[in-house]
């Protein structure tokens, strides 16, 4: 079945409503802050699902021509944390509504080790969509990855860097430099390998909670840069630049920021 949601709907309310109705397809994307209209922009993803797995069409306003169009998923140019809207023609399109293809009474996606382990710890052998949503929310809360006004790590934009995708040869080179065969990695369908940006940052010498003045790493998640009360955008950029430079120096891997920079130069 297809479900169309207006761009201004709260994303997690939509996820909750689909889970309650037994419609599978976006349950692993529980707890991601923001609105429906932003989900195709960076092809929002987490815990083994991306919206590109389910998006069939995106209704858009073309600010160039003033026309309203319906783009199919192929035309959206989805990739890992990327789309035509984000990197090819930024600013051209306003997303008005998104249509997702969901599976009524479908099985949940359990593809991610953290989720598997959490379900096991809860003694859930054959999880429902609601079980997976509950586990994802609990895992995210433990990493300060849901918006919680009482959480000292709350002032972050989520993951600051994307997980780098490298060739198999590059992966072997990084592993040799790290001298650790347990280096986390995920094989991509095209044969390349996705590395963990958080792991690279830790192995480059940073630890959770470490920071520079008002900006630092989250105490619960190495990939989140926290801007404490009073921090300025330039402080965040300066700290992120330092993280990136250290990873480049140690492993020769250039991390790409996930957030879009506004009014500030992108990281060099
Ligand atoms: C704690 C935390 C955890 C997060 N976890 C995840 C995660 O697990 N996975 C993930 O992918 N992201 C994650 N994010 C990032 C963020 O939640 C997503 O990028 C989300 O889609 C942002 O939604 P928003 O409505 O706040 O968009 P904004 O941040 O306001 O906008 C994001 C971008 O999309 C554009 N945009 C927004 N709406 C539209 C529209 N209707 N039409 C055209 N362009 C538009 C904006 O111009 C901007 O470039 C996390 C963020 C935080 C703070």
mmCIF file of C-alpha atoms and ligand atoms in Angstrom:
data_model
loop_
_atom_site.group_PDB
_atom_site.id
_atom_site.type_symbol
_atom_site.label_atom_id
_atom_site.label_comp_id
_atom_site.label_asym_id
_atom_site.label_seq_id
_atom_site.Cartn_x
_atom_site.Cartn_y
_atom_site.Cartn_z
ATOM 1 C CA UNK A 1 0.000 0.000 0.000
ATOM 2 C CA UNK A 2 1.063 3.590 -0.554
ATOM 3 C CA UNK A 3 0.932 6.275 2.095
ATOM 4 C CA UNK A 4 1.260 9.967 1.278
ATOM 5 C CA UNK A 5 2.221 12.421 4.010
ATOM 6 C CA UNK A 6 2.411 16.201 3.765
ATOM 7 C CA UNK A 7 5.860 17.754 4.167
ATOM 8 C CA UNK A 8 4.901 19.508 7.403
ATOM 9 C CA UNK A 9 3.932 16.356 9.304
ATOM 10 C CA UNK A 10 6.192 15.386 12.190
ATOM 11 C CA UNK A 11 8.255 12.430 11.003
ATOM 12 C CA UNK A 12 8.147 10.371 14.178
ATOM 13 C CA UNK A 13 4.367 10.802 14.499
ATOM 14 C CA UNK A 14 4.098 9.288 11.036
ATOM 15 C CA UNK A 15 6.383 6.389 11.965
ATOM 16 C CA UNK A 16 4.393 5.735 15.131
ATOM 17 C CA UNK A 17 1.093 5.782 13.200
ATOM 18 C CA UNK A 18 2.402 3.264 10.635
ATOM 19 C CA UNK A 19 3.732 0.952 13.350
ATOM 20 C CA UNK A 20 0.396 1.095 15.195
ATOM 21 C CA UNK A 21 -1.380 0.039 11.997
ATOM 22 C CA UNK A 22 1.062 -2.781 11.279
ATOM 23 C CA UNK A 23 2.507 -1.209 8.130
ATOM 24 C CA UNK A 24 6.161 -2.198 7.779
ATOM 25 C CA UNK A 25 8.877 -0.203 6.067
ATOM 26 C CA UNK A 26 9.936 2.748 8.237
ATOM 27 C CA UNK A 27 9.917 1.265 11.763
ATOM 28 C CA UNK A 28 13.731 1.472 12.118
ATOM 29 C CA UNK A 29 13.536 5.203 11.423
ATOM 30 C CA UNK A 30 11.756 5.786 14.741
ATOM 31 C CA UNK A 31 12.889 8.746 16.820
ATOM 32 C CA UNK A 32 14.599 10.738 14.069
ATOM 33 C CA UNK A 33 13.861 14.426 14.733
ATOM 34 C CA UNK A 34 12.300 16.603 12.046
ATOM 35 C CA UNK A 35 9.505 16.709 9.506
ATOM 36 C CA UNK A 36 8.428 14.454 6.649
ATOM 37 C CA UNK A 37 9.505 16.959 3.972
ATOM 38 C CA UNK A 38 13.144 16.752 5.044
ATOM 39 C CA UNK A 39 13.351 12.953 4.852
ATOM 40 C CA UNK A 40 14.070 12.714 1.111
ATOM 41 C CA UNK A 41 16.609 15.561 1.264
ATOM 42 C CA UNK A 42 19.413 13.550 2.866
ATOM 43 C CA UNK A 43 17.691 10.198 2.381
ATOM 44 C CA UNK A 44 17.228 9.842 6.117
ATOM 45 C CA UNK A 45 18.406 6.501 7.408
ATOM 46 C CA UNK A 46 19.155 4.510 10.547
ATOM 47 C CA UNK A 47 19.406 0.941 11.828
ATOM 48 C CA UNK A 48 19.188 -0.763 8.447
ATOM 49 C CA UNK A 49 16.535 1.341 6.693
ATOM 50 C CA UNK A 50 16.672 4.460 4.531
ATOM 51 C CA UNK A 51 13.633 6.329 3.235
ATOM 52 C CA UNK A 52 14.802 5.520 -0.307
ATOM 53 C CA UNK A 53 13.830 1.881 0.442
ATOM 54 C CA UNK A 54 10.172 2.944 0.566
ATOM 55 C CA UNK A 55 9.753 6.323 -1.167
ATOM 56 C CA UNK A 56 7.864 5.916 -4.435
ATOM 57 C CA UNK A 57 7.232 9.575 -5.343
ATOM 58 C CA UNK A 58 7.983 13.043 -4.025
ATOM 59 C CA UNK A 59 5.677 15.952 -4.813
ATOM 60 C CA UNK A 60 7.735 19.089 -5.266
ATOM 61 C CA UNK A 61 7.536 22.751 -6.150
ATOM 62 C CA UNK A 62 10.181 23.679 -8.698
ATOM 63 C CA UNK A 63 11.238 27.149 -7.573
ATOM 64 C CA UNK A 64 12.836 27.703 -10.989
ATOM 65 C CA UNK A 65 9.605 27.388 -12.979
ATOM 66 C CA UNK A 66 6.979 27.695 -10.245
ATOM 67 C CA UNK A 67 5.527 24.351 -11.351
ATOM 68 C CA UNK A 68 4.411 21.540 -9.094
ATOM 69 C CA UNK A 69 5.719 18.139 -10.194
ATOM 70 C CA UNK A 70 5.737 14.564 -8.995
ATOM 71 C CA UNK A 71 9.179 12.961 -9.148
ATOM 72 C CA UNK A 72 9.544 9.201 -8.962
ATOM 73 C CA UNK A 73 12.199 7.670 -6.728
ATOM 74 C CA UNK A 74 14.641 7.211 -9.616
ATOM 75 C CA UNK A 75 14.456 10.919 -10.409
ATOM 76 C CA UNK A 76 15.289 11.780 -6.791
ATOM 77 C CA UNK A 77 18.866 10.469 -7.161
ATOM 78 C CA UNK A 78 18.961 8.859 -3.740
ATOM 79 C CA UNK A 79 22.301 7.751 -2.323
ATOM 80 C CA UNK A 80 23.757 7.343 1.151
ATOM 81 C CA UNK A 81 22.619 10.513 3.054
ATOM 82 C CA UNK A 82 22.190 12.241 -0.267
ATOM 83 C CA UNK A 83 19.756 13.018 -3.065
ATOM 84 C CA UNK A 84 19.324 15.241 -6.052
ATOM 85 C CA UNK A 85 17.639 17.758 -3.717
ATOM 86 C CA UNK A 86 20.675 17.961 -1.445
ATOM 87 C CA UNK A 87 23.745 17.887 -3.642
ATOM 88 C CA UNK A 88 22.813 18.173 -7.324
ATOM 89 C CA UNK A 89 20.313 21.050 -7.244
ATOM 90 C CA UNK A 90 20.295 22.430 -3.693
ATOM 91 C CA UNK A 91 17.596 25.052 -3.155
ATOM 92 C CA UNK A 92 15.715 24.302 -6.367
ATOM 93 C CA UNK A 93 13.004 22.079 -4.952
ATOM 94 C CA UNK A 94 10.516 22.505 -2.123
ATOM 95 C CA UNK A 95 9.174 19.145 -1.015
ATOM 96 C CA UNK A 96 5.391 19.306 -0.564
ATOM 97 C CA UNK A 97 4.519 15.672 0.129
ATOM 98 C CA UNK A 98 6.153 12.261 0.119
ATOM 99 C CA UNK A 99 4.638 8.891 -0.780
ATOM 100 C CA UNK A 100 6.019 5.747 0.856
ATOM 101 C CA UNK A 101 5.260 2.143 -0.144
ATOM 102 C CA UNK A 102 4.659 0.164 3.043
ATOM 103 C CA UNK A 103 3.852 -3.493 3.674
ATOM 104 C CA UNK A 104 0.607 -4.102 5.615
ATOM 105 C CA UNK A 105 1.188 -6.894 8.142
ATOM 106 C CA UNK A 106 4.795 -7.000 6.914
ATOM 107 C CA UNK A 107 7.669 -8.273 9.027
ATOM 108 C CA UNK A 108 9.935 -5.687 10.669
ATOM 109 C CA UNK A 109 13.471 -5.096 9.444
ATOM 110 C CA UNK A 110 16.055 -6.427 11.884
ATOM 111 C CA UNK A 111 19.346 -6.012 10.115
ATOM 112 C CA UNK A 112 21.430 -4.169 12.603
ATOM 113 C CA UNK A 113 23.462 -5.852 15.338
ATOM 114 C CA UNK A 114 22.533 -3.264 17.997
ATOM 115 C CA UNK A 115 18.827 -3.874 17.371
ATOM 116 C CA UNK A 116 19.286 -7.671 17.355
ATOM 117 C CA UNK A 117 21.164 -7.526 20.658
ATOM 118 C CA UNK A 118 18.582 -5.246 22.242
ATOM 119 C CA UNK A 119 15.700 -7.512 21.199
ATOM 120 C CA UNK A 120 17.588 -10.559 22.502
ATOM 121 C CA UNK A 121 18.166 -8.837 25.833
ATOM 122 C CA UNK A 122 14.414 -8.220 26.010
ATOM 123 C CA UNK A 123 13.780 -11.902 25.178
ATOM 124 C CA UNK A 124 11.880 -10.996 22.035
ATOM 125 C CA UNK A 125 12.311 -13.914 19.647
ATOM 126 C CA UNK A 126 9.946 -12.907 16.837
ATOM 127 C CA UNK A 127 9.656 -9.149 17.058
ATOM 128 C CA UNK A 128 6.658 -7.113 15.965
ATOM 129 C CA UNK A 129 6.985 -3.682 14.392
ATOM 130 C CA UNK A 130 6.227 -2.200 17.821
ATOM 131 C CA UNK A 131 9.039 -4.267 19.404
ATOM 132 C CA UNK A 132 11.516 -2.987 16.845
ATOM 133 C CA UNK A 133 10.332 0.593 17.303
ATOM 134 C CA UNK A 134 10.689 0.245 21.102
ATOM 135 C CA UNK A 135 14.222 -1.153 20.759
ATOM 136 C CA UNK A 136 15.297 1.510 18.280
ATOM 137 C CA UNK A 137 13.944 4.268 20.545
ATOM 138 C CA UNK A 138 15.701 2.798 23.584
ATOM 139 C CA UNK A 139 19.024 2.455 21.724
ATOM 140 C CA UNK A 140 18.721 5.991 20.367
ATOM 141 C CA UNK A 141 17.898 7.368 23.817
ATOM 142 C CA UNK A 142 21.008 5.654 25.193
ATOM 143 C CA UNK A 143 23.073 7.516 22.591
ATOM 144 C CA UNK A 144 21.286 10.862 23.090
ATOM 145 C CA UNK A 145 19.899 10.488 19.577
ATOM 146 C CA UNK A 146 16.330 11.470 20.413
ATOM 147 C CA UNK A 147 15.396 15.018 21.338
ATOM 148 C CA UNK A 148 15.123 15.140 25.121
ATOM 149 C CA UNK A 149 15.099 18.586 26.784
ATOM 150 C CA UNK A 150 16.695 17.141 29.942
ATOM 151 C CA UNK A 151 19.619 15.441 28.198
ATOM 152 C CA UNK A 152 22.924 17.359 28.600
ATOM 153 C CA UNK A 153 23.956 16.104 25.120
ATOM 154 C CA UNK A 154 20.796 17.400 23.477
ATOM 155 C CA UNK A 155 22.347 20.360 21.638
ATOM 156 C CA UNK A 156 23.693 18.422 18.656
ATOM 157 C CA UNK A 157 22.618 17.952 15.073
ATOM 158 C CA UNK A 158 22.889 14.168 15.357
ATOM 159 C CA UNK A 159 25.756 12.499 13.538
ATOM 160 C CA UNK A 160 28.172 15.192 12.435
ATOM 161 C CA UNK A 161 30.037 13.123 9.831
ATOM 162 C CA UNK A 162 28.883 10.517 7.343
ATOM 163 C CA UNK A 163 30.389 7.057 7.503
ATOM 164 C CA UNK A 164 33.039 7.072 4.768
ATOM 165 C CA UNK A 165 32.582 4.631 1.890
ATOM 166 C CA UNK A 166 35.925 3.462 0.505
ATOM 167 C CA UNK A 167 37.292 0.858 -1.912
ATOM 168 C CA UNK A 168 38.219 -2.597 -0.593
ATOM 169 C CA UNK A 169 41.921 -1.716 -1.062
ATOM 170 C CA UNK A 170 41.500 1.523 0.877
ATOM 171 C CA UNK A 171 39.725 -0.412 3.646
ATOM 172 C CA UNK A 172 42.678 -2.827 3.869
ATOM 173 C CA UNK A 173 45.076 0.131 4.064
ATOM 174 C CA UNK A 174 43.105 1.734 6.922
ATOM 175 C CA UNK A 175 42.871 -1.599 8.753
ATOM 176 C CA UNK A 176 46.650 -2.025 8.492
ATOM 177 C CA UNK A 177 47.194 1.470 9.882
ATOM 178 C CA UNK A 178 44.754 0.782 12.718
ATOM 179 C CA UNK A 179 46.377 -2.626 13.365
ATOM 180 C CA UNK A 180 42.959 -3.974 14.274
ATOM 181 C CA UNK A 181 41.204 -6.704 12.281
ATOM 182 C CA UNK A 182 38.065 -5.998 14.337
ATOM 183 C CA UNK A 183 37.674 -2.599 12.669
ATOM 184 C CA UNK A 184 33.929 -2.142 12.038
ATOM 185 C CA UNK A 185 32.906 -2.173 8.376
ATOM 186 C CA UNK A 186 29.878 -2.903 6.235
ATOM 187 C CA UNK A 187 30.108 -4.148 2.677
ATOM 188 C CA UNK A 188 28.109 -2.079 0.175
ATOM 189 C CA UNK A 189 26.192 -3.704 -2.714
ATOM 190 C CA UNK A 190 28.744 -2.278 -5.185
ATOM 191 C CA UNK A 191 31.685 -3.982 -3.434
ATOM 192 C CA UNK A 192 32.929 -0.866 -1.652
ATOM 193 C CA UNK A 193 33.110 -0.778 2.134
ATOM 194 C CA UNK A 194 31.476 1.592 4.601
ATOM 195 C CA UNK A 195 33.668 2.430 7.602
ATOM 196 C CA UNK A 196 32.570 3.802 10.957
ATOM 197 C CA UNK A 197 33.320 7.521 11.277
ATOM 198 C CA UNK A 198 32.821 7.287 15.060
ATOM 199 C CA UNK A 199 35.408 4.489 15.324
ATOM 200 C CA UNK A 200 37.931 6.419 13.215
ATOM 201 C CA UNK A 201 37.450 9.510 15.395
ATOM 202 C CA UNK A 202 37.995 7.441 18.558
ATOM 203 C CA UNK A 203 41.064 5.723 17.113
ATOM 204 C CA UNK A 204 42.431 9.088 16.033
ATOM 205 C CA UNK A 205 42.631 9.896 19.737
ATOM 206 C CA UNK A 206 39.352 11.493 20.769
ATOM 207 C CA UNK A 207 37.118 10.208 23.515
ATOM 208 C CA UNK A 208 33.482 10.776 24.328
ATOM 209 C CA UNK A 209 32.844 13.972 26.242
ATOM 210 C CA UNK A 210 36.180 15.480 25.189
ATOM 211 C CA UNK A 211 35.934 19.036 23.915
ATOM 212 C CA UNK A 212 37.256 22.513 23.365
ATOM 213 C CA UNK A 213 35.537 25.072 25.580
ATOM 214 C CA UNK A 214 31.833 25.147 24.820
ATOM 215 C CA UNK A 215 31.924 22.479 22.098
ATOM 216 C CA UNK A 216 32.727 18.817 22.482
ATOM 217 C CA UNK A 217 31.859 15.240 21.670
ATOM 218 C CA UNK A 218 28.702 13.861 23.200
ATOM 219 C CA UNK A 219 29.384 11.817 26.316
ATOM 220 C CA UNK A 220 27.308 9.013 24.749
ATOM 221 C CA UNK A 221 28.120 9.070 21.055
ATOM 222 C CA UNK A 222 31.431 9.905 19.415
ATOM 223 C CA UNK A 223 29.798 11.079 16.211
ATOM 224 C CA UNK A 224 27.700 13.822 17.821
ATOM 225 C CA UNK A 225 29.282 17.235 18.312
ATOM 226 C CA UNK A 226 27.534 19.000 21.188
ATOM 227 C CA UNK A 227 27.253 22.795 21.280
ATOM 228 C CA UNK A 228 26.845 23.675 24.940
ATOM 229 C CA UNK A 229 25.019 26.819 26.055
ATOM 230 C CA UNK A 230 26.782 29.883 24.622
ATOM 231 C CA UNK A 231 28.668 28.085 21.837
ATOM 232 C CA UNK A 232 28.721 29.755 18.413
ATOM 233 C CA UNK A 233 28.444 28.081 15.042
ATOM 234 C CA UNK A 234 32.092 28.918 14.354
ATOM 235 C CA UNK A 235 33.139 27.088 17.542
ATOM 236 C CA UNK A 236 31.344 23.986 16.255
ATOM 237 C CA UNK A 237 33.045 24.294 12.886
ATOM 238 C CA UNK A 238 36.467 24.802 14.502
ATOM 239 C CA UNK A 239 36.055 21.671 16.617
ATOM 240 C CA UNK A 240 34.748 19.623 13.690
ATOM 241 C CA UNK A 241 37.714 20.823 11.607
ATOM 242 C CA UNK A 242 40.051 19.506 14.305
ATOM 243 C CA UNK A 243 38.326 16.109 14.394
ATOM 244 C CA UNK A 244 38.496 15.838 10.648
ATOM 245 C CA UNK A 245 42.153 16.897 10.429
ATOM 246 C CA UNK A 246 43.188 14.313 13.021
ATOM 247 C CA UNK A 247 41.356 11.488 11.215
ATOM 248 C CA UNK A 248 42.920 12.551 7.920
ATOM 249 C CA UNK A 249 46.389 12.662 9.466
ATOM 250 C CA UNK A 250 46.028 9.307 11.232
ATOM 251 C CA UNK A 251 44.176 7.286 8.574
ATOM 252 C CA UNK A 252 44.255 9.312 5.356
ATOM 253 C CA UNK A 253 40.434 9.320 5.323
ATOM 254 C CA UNK A 254 38.641 12.632 4.696
ATOM 255 C CA UNK A 255 35.358 12.739 6.616
ATOM 256 C CA UNK A 256 32.369 14.456 4.998
ATOM 257 C CA UNK A 257 30.034 16.461 7.246
ATOM 258 C CA UNK A 258 26.367 15.402 7.280
ATOM 259 C CA UNK A 259 24.821 18.794 8.197
ATOM 260 C CA UNK A 260 24.383 21.515 5.599
ATOM 261 C CA UNK A 261 26.456 24.599 6.490
ATOM 262 C CA UNK A 262 24.625 27.889 6.457
ATOM 263 C CA UNK A 263 26.473 31.222 6.316
ATOM 264 C CA UNK A 264 29.783 29.551 7.091
ATOM 265 C CA UNK A 265 32.331 28.036 4.737
ATOM 266 C CA UNK A 266 32.236 24.243 4.466
ATOM 267 C CA UNK A 267 35.086 22.403 6.180
ATOM 268 C CA UNK A 268 38.341 22.590 4.257
HETATM 269 C C1 LIG B 1 19.540 14.072 17.808
HETATM 270 C C2 LIG B 1 19.485 13.912 16.316
HETATM 271 C C3 LIG B 1 19.499 12.647 15.765
HETATM 272 C C4 LIG B 1 19.434 12.470 14.352
HETATM 273 N N1 LIG B 1 19.449 11.217 13.851
HETATM 274 C C5 LIG B 1 19.403 11.031 12.515
HETATM 275 C C6 LIG B 1 19.420 9.721 11.959
HETATM 276 O O1 LIG B 1 19.436 8.717 12.663
HETATM 277 N N2 LIG B 1 19.381 9.599 10.626
HETATM 278 C C7 LIG B 1 19.335 10.672 9.792
HETATM 279 O O2 LIG B 1 19.315 10.477 8.571
HETATM 280 N N3 LIG B 1 19.311 11.927 10.291
HETATM 281 C C8 LIG B 1 19.345 12.132 11.620
HETATM 282 N N4 LIG B 1 19.343 13.399 12.143
HETATM 283 C C9 LIG B 1 19.296 14.539 11.241
HETATM 284 C C10 LIG B 1 17.881 15.143 11.080
HETATM 285 O O3 LIG B 1 16.988 14.641 12.011
HETATM 286 C C11 LIG B 1 17.342 14.829 9.684
HETATM 287 O O4 LIG B 1 18.190 15.395 8.717
HETATM 288 C C12 LIG B 1 15.924 15.386 9.511
HETATM 289 O O5 LIG B 1 15.436 14.969 8.251
HETATM 290 C C13 LIG B 1 15.874 16.908 9.636
HETATM 291 O O6 LIG B 1 14.526 17.310 9.560
HETATM 292 P P1 LIG B 1 14.092 18.828 9.739
HETATM 293 O O7 LIG B 1 12.638 18.888 9.420
HETATM 294 O O8 LIG B 1 14.537 19.343 11.076
HETATM 295 O O9 LIG B 1 14.914 19.528 8.569
HETATM 296 P P2 LIG B 1 15.936 20.734 8.639
HETATM 297 O O10 LIG B 1 17.099 20.374 9.541
HETATM 298 O O11 LIG B 1 15.195 21.985 8.905
HETATM 299 O O12 LIG B 1 16.437 20.731 7.136
HETATM 300 C C14 LIG B 1 17.385 19.799 6.683
HETATM 301 C C15 LIG B 1 17.674 20.124 5.204
HETATM 302 O O13 LIG B 1 16.541 19.806 4.410
HETATM 303 C C16 LIG B 1 16.032 20.954 3.743
HETATM 304 N N5 LIG B 1 14.563 20.853 3.826
HETATM 305 C C17 LIG B 1 13.824 20.624 4.928
HETATM 306 N N6 LIG B 1 12.507 20.537 4.598
HETATM 307 C C18 LIG B 1 12.427 20.715 3.251
HETATM 308 C C19 LIG B 1 11.345 20.733 2.304
HETATM 309 N N7 LIG B 1 10.074 20.550 2.672
HETATM 310 N N8 LIG B 1 11.649 20.964 0.995
HETATM 311 C C20 LIG B 1 12.924 21.163 0.591
HETATM 312 N N9 LIG B 1 13.983 21.156 1.448
HETATM 313 C C21 LIG B 1 13.744 20.935 2.753
HETATM 314 C C22 LIG B 1 16.595 22.152 4.519
HETATM 315 O O14 LIG B 1 16.706 23.284 3.687
HETATM 316 C C23 LIG B 1 17.953 21.619 4.954
HETATM 317 O O15 LIG B 1 18.888 21.699 3.909
HETATM 318 C C24 LIG B 1 19.373 13.604 13.519
HETATM 319 C C25 LIG B 1 19.366 14.888 14.098
HETATM 320 C C26 LIG B 1 19.411 15.042 15.481
HETATM 321 C C27 LIG B 1 19.363 16.421 16.063
#
